[in-house]
Amino acid sequence: MSVIPSPKVLEKMLNQVSDLIFLISPDFKFMFANHAYINYMKLPPKKITKKSINDVIPAEYIPMLKKKFNNLSINKTSFDNIYPSLLDDGSIIIEKWHNEGIFDENGTLLYYYCIGNIKKQTKQQLLNSETDLVSNTLIKFTMIGIIISIENEITYINKRSYSILGLPEKGFEYPLNIRDFFESIAPNYTNQILLDKENSDTTINEIQFSHPQKGIIWLSVIRKTQKFNGKETELFILEDITERKNNELETVNTRKRLDEVMRVAKIGYWEKDFENDCWIWSNEIYRIYGIPHETPIFDKTIRSYIAPVMVSKRKKRSALSYKQKRFSFYFEYKILTADGSIKWLSGEAFRKDGRFYGWLQDITERKNIEKALLKAKTKAEESERLKSIFLANMSHEIRTPLNAILGFSDLLTSTKNPAEKENYKKIIHDSSNILLKIIDDILNFSLIESGKLELYPETLTVKEILSNISNIYQKHKQDRVKLNIQSCEENIPITVDRERLVQVFINLIDNSFKYTERGSINVEYKLDKDHVIFSVVDTGKGIPNNAIGQIFDRFYQADAFSKGTGLGLSISRSIIRQMKGEFTVESEPGKGSKFSFTLPLKKQIAA
Ligand code: ADP
């Protein structure tokens, strides 16, 4: 059975070791530091926890450290630091730190774990007992090359430097000028390594070096400049960082690939930065919002892009999840991006260990497709429903006049009474006309649906058309509902298919007769710029407001019990559109309807 030591025991153990160890929280506060660290930093014991690293670690290292820690929390890698310093007595102190993040099973960062090694060597030790040094005390630092120069002359190179650079030992004669030395091993980087002496006493360069045996490797060259006994002394630390660099490059490539995947999938990462009260966004979120990268993002920035109704929703949802101590929640909202387009975003937020973070995806395309599909589905369903009603109606509509024709044809042969015969003949004639109209509608409709309705245009005048219609409705002039057709004395030429135009008029006038009990039906025309507008106005039952938008749809009937195919207006509109005109309808239920359509006038050729 394994027994996990209690935190107290662990703490005791950590306090015994000579390595410097401390833990810091994701917001950079000390959670623990062992005795070795407290002693080394000369801190008052027990007061370290909850202290910010800003109060303990020298300020010059803080920005770089925070950046590296933040990277570590995202990439889940570790990193090593080396801080060399040359003391006044000529000895060297080398701090070597290894830093890692400890994550829970969900990958959430719990704390950073830092372990450091401090080695101090006197100048004498460095010069006299390097074998000793390498084999004993500096065993942990055998990876590090050390070069010391005083007033630009190299006074010391350790053995490790030779093997790092792949050079035979004692390959150099002292004193050796430091510039000459770097010129001979890395000419392309000499200026870079020796530059900027004034600006900083420590410089770090990562350079590519052509190793005689290993080929191209990566070297870290740390240079520390100090005055020592009035002389300018420089300490160079060389380290082969090829493995780390390759890992880093691999990480960069992985990140690039990840970024690419995120860009294609339109997914981004975000996190709340409580310390600065702002939001950290990955590139993709900037792209989604259309905001330049690196723009600082505050609450008010985000609010200014989100549709107002969604802002309060977003606030409520966040507050609720906070109240319910929920670990995570999904969300969806709409934004107006910087370039004015509307986007739908969805995402997930996680709240854990004082952090608030998550992902966000642009789902506009999906939303639009969903909407279009829904619309198409509703339309298809409506069309299906209307078609079924149409088929049911048709069998009834066809059977009624057909039964009348068959029934009265029988009676016609059996009766001798001339008055009855006349009556039966009229019924048969009227029923045949109704049947013909139904069959005509269906034929026209199928022609229009298959795009095969052909027009035969000719130039006619408005006068000719109106008198043509007047002739057709000659008999109806005496009806209970009076039909008035405006006469026309002007010469107004239009290019139309006569038969089809007359068909449209018949549809409209027959409808008016069908839906008008009393009053009148007026057929009128009016000129408007380069158009003529024809109208059929009745005093009938009118069309309910909620139906007016649909009466031109195929199979639509405002009143499911009315006679007809529900195709007349749809066919009429198609014909008029094919003749470059447009239909409009105005109606007041109980008062009447006005159907109007325009037709272009034939252009008069100037004499
Ligand atoms: P229908 O064969 O049913 O008349 P239409 O396409 O010609 O088919 O007309 C569609 C619907 O528009 C009609 O069912 C009716 O509800 C309405 N409608 C058309 N004309 C009129 C009108 N003049 N007055 C009232 N309603 C009308």
XYZ file of C-alpha atoms and ligand atoms in Angstrom:
634
model
C 0.000 0.000 0.000
C 1.383 3.369 -0.893
C 1.081 6.215 1.581
C 1.145 9.755 0.368
C 3.079 11.932 2.802
C 1.052 14.724 4.379
C 1.688 18.317 3.218
C 3.506 18.977 6.514
C 5.918 16.111 5.868
C 6.461 17.265 2.305
C 7.139 20.786 3.519
C 9.645 19.473 6.043
C 11.399 17.488 3.330
C 11.542 20.464 0.981
C 13.016 22.559 3.780
C 15.869 20.095 4.191
C 17.158 20.210 0.634
C 19.845 22.596 -0.517
C 18.114 23.387 -3.809
C 16.026 26.574 -3.798
C 12.370 25.707 -4.256
C 9.271 27.823 -4.426
C 5.712 27.616 -5.767
C 3.776 30.542 -7.137
C 0.092 30.851 -7.991
C -1.117 31.610 -11.547
C -1.430 35.279 -10.477
C 2.231 35.302 -9.393
C 1.897 35.199 -5.605
C 4.174 33.014 -3.483
C 2.395 29.928 -2.199
C 5.466 28.340 -0.681
C 9.234 28.847 -0.498
C 11.646 26.506 1.233
C 14.263 27.513 3.783
C 17.080 27.384 1.260
C 15.305 30.021 -0.864
C 14.331 32.214 2.086
C 17.934 32.149 3.376
C 19.425 32.806 -0.023
C 17.134 35.763 -0.651
C 17.685 36.965 2.949
C 13.913 37.193 3.488
C 12.170 37.252 6.885
C 10.978 33.670 7.423
C 7.261 32.788 7.200
C 6.285 36.052 5.593
C 6.724 34.951 2.039
C 3.320 33.387 1.269
C 0.812 35.621 -0.563
C 3.638 38.033 -1.397
C 3.754 38.993 -5.075
C 6.917 38.003 -6.920
C 7.292 41.722 -7.676
C 8.217 42.245 -4.018
C 10.883 39.544 -3.928
C 12.500 38.975 -7.313
C 14.634 41.830 -8.730
C 12.466 44.092 -10.883
C 14.622 43.691 -14.011
C 13.686 39.994 -14.262
C 9.928 40.383 -13.660
C 8.594 41.245 -17.160
C 10.641 38.490 -18.824
C 9.642 35.982 -16.126
C 5.915 36.780 -16.340
C 6.036 36.440 -20.106
C 7.780 33.066 -19.895
C 5.366 31.850 -17.188
C 2.362 32.925 -19.257
C 3.743 31.055 -22.266
C 4.336 28.067 -20.068
C 0.720 28.119 -18.830
C -0.521 28.012 -22.420
C 2.046 25.696 -24.015
C 2.449 23.471 -20.948
C 6.198 23.300 -21.476
C 8.955 24.068 -18.993
C 11.797 26.542 -19.224
C 15.267 27.001 -17.709
C 16.986 30.235 -16.712
C 20.583 30.973 -15.907
C 21.604 34.122 -14.042
C 25.384 34.551 -13.747
C 27.012 37.272 -11.656
C 30.605 38.098 -10.974
C 31.285 39.209 -7.418
C 33.767 41.888 -6.408
C 36.194 39.262 -5.095
C 36.404 37.640 -8.520
C 34.194 34.668 -7.730
C 31.271 33.690 -9.886
C 27.739 32.967 -8.762
C 25.592 31.008 -11.175
C 21.897 30.600 -10.495
C 20.359 27.921 -12.618
C 16.558 27.665 -12.461
C 14.180 25.069 -13.780
C 10.520 26.186 -14.024
C 7.460 24.061 -14.609
C 3.703 24.364 -14.375
C 1.615 21.908 -12.392
C -1.732 21.269 -14.051
C -4.821 19.397 -12.850
C -6.437 16.592 -14.849
C -8.435 19.162 -16.888
C -5.240 20.888 -17.916
C -5.915 23.882 -15.660
C -2.813 25.484 -14.217
C -2.620 25.032 -10.426
C 0.751 26.645 -9.755
C 4.236 27.211 -11.105
C 7.024 25.159 -9.607
C 10.553 26.623 -9.598
C 13.703 24.861 -8.492
C 17.069 26.590 -8.433
C 20.688 25.665 -7.948
C 23.242 28.180 -6.783
C 26.901 27.586 -7.371
C 29.628 29.898 -6.246
C 33.206 29.469 -7.368
C 36.144 31.673 -6.456
C 38.403 32.961 -9.153
C 41.197 30.852 -7.708
C 39.109 27.693 -7.839
C 38.160 28.484 -11.405
C 41.752 28.897 -12.467
C 43.436 26.190 -10.418
C 41.223 23.247 -10.085
C 39.066 23.024 -13.117
C 39.341 19.240 -13.162
C 38.088 19.272 -9.628
C 35.477 21.747 -10.553
C 34.165 19.722 -13.435
C 34.247 16.410 -11.685
C 32.833 17.567 -8.364
C 31.038 20.751 -7.622
C 30.130 21.884 -11.094
C 28.901 18.487 -12.139
C 25.434 19.953 -12.579
C 26.810 22.747 -14.672
C 29.025 20.676 -16.913
C 26.797 21.784 -19.754
C 27.954 25.351 -19.337
C 30.999 26.947 -20.911
C 32.596 29.831 -19.015
C 34.848 32.482 -20.547
C 36.214 35.461 -18.624
C 37.791 38.497 -20.234
C 39.416 41.508 -18.595
C 39.737 44.705 -20.618
C 38.797 42.775 -23.796
C 41.506 40.104 -23.273
C 40.390 36.545 -22.487
C 41.948 35.362 -19.244
C 40.039 32.128 -18.735
C 38.214 29.529 -20.842
C 36.901 26.383 -19.145
C 37.136 22.931 -20.665
C 33.441 22.711 -21.333
C 33.690 25.713 -23.658
C 36.069 23.730 -25.886
C 33.766 20.758 -26.123
C 30.704 22.947 -26.656
C 32.493 24.673 -29.535
C 34.027 21.404 -30.786
C 37.572 22.812 -30.541
C 40.743 20.998 -29.420
C 41.692 21.930 -25.868
C 44.348 24.611 -25.644
C 43.440 25.562 -29.169
C 43.844 29.206 -28.158
C 46.807 31.116 -26.830
C 46.130 33.579 -24.002
C 45.849 36.478 -23.813
C 43.424 36.480 -26.699
C 41.350 39.441 -27.816
C 37.642 38.746 -27.149
C 36.528 40.151 -30.517
C 39.118 38.022 -32.348
C 37.866 35.005 -30.444
C 34.221 35.485 -31.459
C 35.243 36.473 -35.004
C 36.972 33.112 -35.294
C 34.092 31.023 -33.975
C 30.927 32.941 -35.005
C 31.804 35.806 -37.360
C 28.162 36.501 -38.269
C 27.172 37.055 -34.659
C 30.240 38.827 -33.228
C 28.755 42.306 -33.498
C 25.485 41.166 -32.015
C 27.195 39.481 -29.056
C 29.529 42.371 -28.300
C 27.028 45.153 -29.010
C 25.037 47.252 -26.574
C 27.548 47.283 -23.762
C 26.259 50.644 -22.570
C 22.595 49.727 -22.513
C 22.646 46.635 -20.414
C 25.131 44.849 -18.218
C 23.677 41.477 -19.182
C 22.880 40.427 -22.738
C 21.563 37.117 -23.948
C 21.982 35.967 -27.541
C 20.817 32.763 -29.083
C 22.930 32.076 -32.135
C 23.419 29.355 -34.718
C 26.900 27.932 -34.626
C 28.622 25.623 -37.064
C 30.025 22.853 -34.845
C 32.944 21.005 -36.534
C 31.511 17.589 -35.608
C 27.786 18.095 -34.982
C 27.042 20.532 -37.802
C 24.725 23.473 -37.115
C 23.826 23.758 -33.420
C 22.150 26.458 -31.315
C 24.210 28.280 -28.680
C 23.086 30.585 -25.928
C 25.720 33.244 -25.197
C 25.120 35.198 -22.005
C 27.405 38.153 -21.465
C 27.677 39.906 -18.138
C 29.776 43.097 -17.927
C 31.048 44.389 -14.607
C 33.755 46.697 -13.245
C 36.137 44.626 -11.201
C 39.077 46.288 -9.439
C 38.511 49.233 -11.762
C 38.857 47.007 -14.807
C 36.087 46.102 -17.194
C 35.462 42.423 -16.718
C 33.209 40.292 -18.845
C 31.805 36.891 -18.084
C 30.509 34.792 -20.954
C 28.363 31.714 -20.373
C 28.009 29.358 -23.337
C 25.388 26.684 -23.441
C 24.350 24.217 -26.136
C 20.604 24.834 -26.380
C 20.006 22.902 -29.602
C 17.541 20.524 -27.997
C 15.539 23.265 -26.321
C 15.634 25.393 -29.465
C 14.438 22.517 -31.631
C 11.642 21.918 -29.133
C 10.883 25.599 -29.193
C 10.840 25.639 -32.997
C 8.631 22.583 -32.923
C 6.381 24.401 -30.460
C 6.339 27.456 -32.700
C 5.449 25.250 -35.673
C 2.802 23.493 -33.638
C 1.459 26.865 -32.572
C 1.482 28.039 -36.185
C -0.405 24.928 -37.234
C -2.776 25.367 -34.301
C -3.267 28.997 -35.253
C -4.020 27.886 -38.814
C -6.523 25.306 -37.579
C -8.075 27.953 -35.349
C -8.248 30.364 -38.267
C -9.925 27.814 -40.521
C -12.293 26.701 -37.772
C -12.727 30.344 -36.702
C -12.039 29.435 -33.089
C -10.124 31.608 -30.646
C -8.904 31.482 -27.045
C -9.690 34.141 -24.443
C -8.870 34.753 -20.818
C -9.736 37.448 -18.294
C -6.710 39.300 -16.926
C -8.018 40.271 -13.486
C -4.870 42.153 -12.554
C -5.276 44.656 -15.403
C -9.059 44.266 -15.662
C -8.865 43.457 -19.348
C -9.155 40.438 -21.672
C -6.413 38.423 -23.317
C -7.427 37.325 -26.811
C -5.787 34.973 -29.286
C -5.284 36.284 -32.833
C -8.408 34.617 -34.150
C -10.734 36.534 -31.827
C -9.238 39.796 -33.033
C -9.852 38.570 -36.587
C -13.458 37.625 -35.773
C -14.222 41.029 -34.236
C -12.271 42.797 -37.012
C -10.190 44.691 -34.408
C -6.430 45.252 -34.983
C -4.286 42.717 -33.107
C -2.793 43.803 -29.784
C -5.571 46.378 -29.186
C -6.216 46.297 -25.424
C -9.624 44.739 -24.824
C -11.712 45.984 -21.908
C -15.273 45.091 -20.930
C -16.550 48.233 -22.586
C -14.739 47.329 -25.845
C -16.582 44.020 -26.026
C -19.882 45.624 -24.992
C -19.647 48.157 -27.800
C -19.701 45.350 -30.382
C -22.402 43.149 -28.897
C -26.045 43.699 -29.861
C -27.601 45.660 -26.921
C -30.186 42.975 -26.094
C -27.364 40.427 -25.812
C -25.302 42.607 -23.442
C -27.724 42.240 -20.543
C -28.176 38.532 -21.361
C -24.399 38.084 -21.271
C -24.153 39.871 -17.921
C -26.988 37.835 -16.394
C -25.555 34.539 -17.639
C -22.128 35.323 -16.272
C -23.550 36.468 -12.899
C -25.737 33.356 -12.666
C -22.868 30.989 -13.363
C -20.849 32.836 -10.729
C -23.677 32.526 -8.197
C -24.195 28.858 -8.964
C -20.427 28.302 -8.741
C -20.650 26.597 -12.114
C -17.343 25.408 -13.493
C -18.295 26.042 -17.099
C -21.102 27.308 -19.286
C -21.901 27.649 -23.013
C -22.948 30.905 -24.583
C -24.092 32.325 -27.886
C -24.353 35.955 -28.919
C -24.512 38.306 -31.859
C -22.013 41.080 -32.613
C -21.759 43.957 -35.035
C -18.117 43.790 -36.144
C -15.831 46.740 -36.848
C -16.584 46.495 -40.596
C -20.325 46.591 -39.932
C -21.176 42.946 -40.573
C -23.285 40.920 -38.176
C -21.695 37.775 -36.752
C -22.936 35.018 -34.508
C -20.482 33.707 -31.929
C -20.678 30.737 -29.633
C -18.257 29.592 -26.992
C -17.619 28.065 -23.640
C -16.379 29.735 -20.471
C -14.476 28.047 -17.646
C -14.084 29.416 -14.152
C -11.426 27.691 -12.126
C -8.825 28.530 -9.490
C -9.346 32.222 -9.849
C -9.106 32.075 -13.627
C -11.831 32.816 -16.143
C -11.086 31.620 -19.655
C -12.493 29.725 -22.630
C -12.943 29.504 -26.359
C -15.032 31.391 -28.869
C -16.137 30.431 -32.371
C -17.603 32.371 -35.279
C -20.735 30.398 -36.197
C -22.250 32.951 -38.589
C -22.093 30.632 -41.591
C -23.712 27.794 -39.661
C -26.437 30.155 -38.386
C -27.127 31.459 -41.907
C -27.308 27.937 -43.308
C -29.630 26.932 -40.466
C -31.835 29.929 -41.184
C -31.885 29.261 -44.942
C -32.652 25.589 -44.339
C -35.465 26.453 -41.981
C -36.890 28.911 -44.492
C -36.592 26.368 -47.315
C -38.154 23.702 -45.133
C -41.090 25.934 -44.162
C -41.554 26.936 -47.782
C -41.394 23.332 -48.986
C -43.868 22.278 -46.307
C -46.198 25.132 -47.194
C -45.917 24.284 -50.888
C -46.629 20.614 -50.124
C -49.601 21.557 -47.983
C -50.999 23.833 -50.697
C -50.424 21.173 -53.354
C -52.394 18.609 -51.329
C -55.231 21.089 -50.841
C -55.063 21.829 -54.572
C -55.318 18.163 -55.533
C -58.227 17.626 -53.170
C -59.916 20.754 -54.544
C -59.255 19.809 -58.148
C -60.949 16.469 -58.016
C -63.938 18.283 -56.594
C -63.688 21.223 -59.027
C -63.403 18.952 -62.067
C -66.056 16.512 -60.964
C -68.703 19.218 -60.387
C -68.875 20.587 -63.966
C -68.219 17.103 -65.408
C -71.169 15.641 -63.494
C -73.307 18.534 -64.672
C -72.251 17.981 -68.317
C -72.906 14.220 -68.163
C -76.155 14.506 -66.179
C -77.686 17.268 -68.289
C -76.580 15.634 -71.594
C -78.652 12.585 -70.568
C -81.593 14.779 -69.657
C -81.207 16.678 -72.957
C -81.820 13.508 -74.970
C -84.795 12.461 -72.883
C -86.776 15.714 -72.764
C -89.020 17.082 -75.513
C -89.765 20.373 -73.835
C -87.963 23.143 -75.834
C -87.647 25.503 -72.810
C -86.105 22.741 -70.686
C -83.832 21.799 -73.593
C -82.617 25.417 -73.780
C -81.993 25.496 -70.029
C -80.061 22.187 -70.079
C -77.981 23.383 -73.032
C -77.032 26.547 -71.140
C -76.019 24.537 -68.051
C -73.918 22.197 -70.226
C -72.319 25.191 -71.959
C -71.515 27.005 -68.677
C -70.139 23.815 -67.086
C -67.966 23.173 -70.138
C -66.571 26.703 -69.840
C -65.756 26.157 -66.154
C -64.048 22.872 -66.970
C -62.158 24.505 -69.795
C -60.978 27.298 -67.484
C -59.737 24.756 -64.920
C -57.869 22.753 -67.540
C -56.490 25.980 -69.035
C -55.202 27.115 -65.631
C -53.461 23.790 -65.031
C -51.909 23.774 -68.514
C -50.746 27.378 -68.169
C -49.330 26.676 -64.763
C -47.305 23.696 -65.962
C -46.030 25.764 -68.917
C -44.921 28.553 -66.560
C -43.383 26.130 -64.042
C -41.300 24.490 -66.753
C -40.314 27.913 -68.162
C -41.971 27.093 -71.494
C -44.554 29.852 -71.639
C -43.869 31.527 -74.950
C -45.163 34.995 -75.764
C -46.046 36.286 -79.241
C -45.733 40.050 -78.923
C -47.407 42.469 -81.304
C -47.928 46.214 -81.161
C -51.467 47.111 -80.133
C -53.105 50.171 -78.631
C -54.680 50.485 -75.193
C -57.901 51.328 -76.994
C -57.884 48.030 -78.949
C -57.318 46.009 -75.799
C -60.042 47.673 -73.785
C -62.588 47.273 -76.585
C -61.553 43.624 -76.994
C -62.387 43.033 -73.308
C -65.561 45.028 -73.615
C -66.696 42.674 -76.388
C -65.938 39.564 -74.353
C -68.036 40.840 -71.431
C -70.861 42.142 -73.655
C -73.393 39.824 -71.984
C -72.313 40.784 -68.439
C -73.134 44.452 -68.913
C -76.675 43.778 -67.664
C -75.539 41.770 -64.570
C -76.486 42.598 -60.987
C -72.934 43.769 -60.508
C -72.222 46.400 -63.113
C -69.041 46.122 -65.182
C -67.672 49.474 -66.429
C -64.829 49.514 -68.895
C -63.137 52.862 -69.400
C -63.060 53.942 -73.011
C -59.896 55.228 -74.567
C -59.661 57.773 -77.356
C -55.874 58.341 -77.283
C -53.382 56.477 -79.404
C -51.277 54.621 -76.834
C -49.184 51.846 -78.366
C -47.942 48.924 -76.291
C -46.137 45.748 -77.328
C -47.874 42.754 -75.806
C -49.075 39.213 -76.418
C -52.740 39.934 -77.026
C -54.091 36.560 -76.052
C -52.119 36.392 -72.782
C -52.974 39.967 -71.807
C -56.661 39.284 -72.390
C -56.268 36.145 -70.271
C -54.934 38.299 -67.388
C -57.890 40.676 -67.680
C -60.310 37.751 -67.717
C -58.682 36.299 -64.590
C -58.992 39.592 -62.736
C -62.515 40.415 -63.919
C -63.788 36.863 -63.263
C -62.288 37.010 -59.771
C -64.041 40.312 -59.166
C -67.343 38.812 -60.301
C -66.687 35.781 -58.134
C -66.021 37.797 -54.987
C -68.426 40.705 -55.474
C -72.097 40.452 -54.409
C -73.194 43.990 -55.238
C -71.844 47.286 -56.519
C -69.605 47.545 -59.548
C -66.432 46.413 -61.254
C -64.379 49.062 -63.039
C -61.653 48.423 -65.579
C -59.448 51.526 -65.864
C -56.147 52.700 -67.248
C -53.741 55.540 -66.394
C -50.457 56.762 -67.884
C -47.362 57.127 -65.732
C -44.133 58.261 -67.442
C -43.191 55.380 -69.747
C -45.826 52.989 -68.392
C -49.507 52.365 -68.647
C -51.212 51.152 -65.471
C -54.309 48.980 -65.859
C -56.571 48.398 -62.843
C -59.562 46.203 -62.085
C -61.436 47.712 -59.131
C -64.333 45.995 -57.402
C -66.645 46.641 -54.454
C -66.498 43.014 -53.294
C -65.631 41.273 -50.079
C -61.971 42.308 -50.204
C -58.973 40.332 -48.971
C -57.998 39.861 -45.310
C -54.793 41.725 -44.388
C -52.977 38.550 -43.379
C -53.695 36.937 -46.778
C -52.730 39.800 -49.045
C -49.028 38.860 -49.102
C -49.829 35.339 -50.296
C -52.581 35.621 -52.880
C -50.040 35.574 -55.713
C -48.518 32.310 -54.402
C -49.322 29.151 -56.360
C -52.388 27.270 -55.106
C -53.140 29.915 -52.484
C -56.793 30.677 -51.726
C -57.734 33.100 -48.953
C -60.918 31.145 -48.496
C -60.354 27.402 -48.779
C -64.037 26.876 -49.708
C -64.043 29.242 -52.685
C -64.250 27.812 -56.163
C -61.159 27.954 -58.364
C -57.657 26.578 -58.626
C -55.720 29.186 -56.651
C -53.558 29.533 -59.762
C -55.156 32.471 -61.629
C -53.215 35.289 -59.930
C -49.947 33.359 -59.899
C -50.272 32.755 -63.661
C -51.315 36.369 -64.294
C -48.315 37.744 -62.419
C -45.926 35.464 -64.331
C -47.400 36.631 -67.664
C -47.167 40.317 -66.712
C -43.610 39.893 -65.436
C -42.682 38.240 -68.717
C -44.048 41.360 -70.417
C -41.787 43.502 -68.133
C -44.608 44.714 -65.898
C -45.415 44.487 -62.177
C -48.531 43.638 -60.204
C -49.852 45.406 -57.103
C -52.953 44.875 -55.014
C -54.781 47.071 -52.533
C -57.789 45.821 -50.651
C -60.003 46.658 -47.719
C -62.016 43.745 -46.307
C -65.716 44.361 -46.817
C -65.138 47.290 -49.180
C -63.404 45.903 -52.237
C -60.143 45.259 -54.010
C -58.014 46.973 -56.618
C -55.663 44.854 -58.723
C -53.261 46.905 -60.869
C -50.457 46.021 -63.229
C -48.046 48.094 -65.278
C -46.892 47.568 -68.872
C -44.144 49.508 -70.639
C -45.270 51.831 -73.401
C -43.835 51.171 -76.837
C -41.180 53.818 -77.426
C -42.258 56.278 -80.088
C -39.559 56.702 -82.689
C -38.828 60.385 -83.099
C -39.767 61.623 -86.536
P -58.793 31.356 -57.457
O -58.879 30.320 -58.526
O -58.972 30.802 -56.065
O -59.606 32.567 -57.719
P -56.596 33.166 -57.801
O -55.115 32.937 -57.884
O -57.214 33.864 -58.955
O -57.230 31.783 -57.498
O -56.856 33.994 -56.479
C -56.255 33.623 -55.293
C -57.117 34.075 -54.127
O -57.101 35.504 -54.055
C -58.560 33.748 -54.244
O -58.802 32.430 -53.778
C -59.194 34.783 -53.370
O -59.134 34.383 -51.998
C -58.321 35.984 -53.550
N -58.878 36.953 -54.529
C -58.488 37.114 -55.815
N -59.190 38.117 -56.407
C -60.012 38.611 -55.469
C -60.986 39.689 -55.455
N -61.254 40.437 -56.536
N -61.666 39.909 -54.295
C -61.413 39.168 -53.189
N -60.493 38.163 -53.134
C -59.813 37.878 -54.266
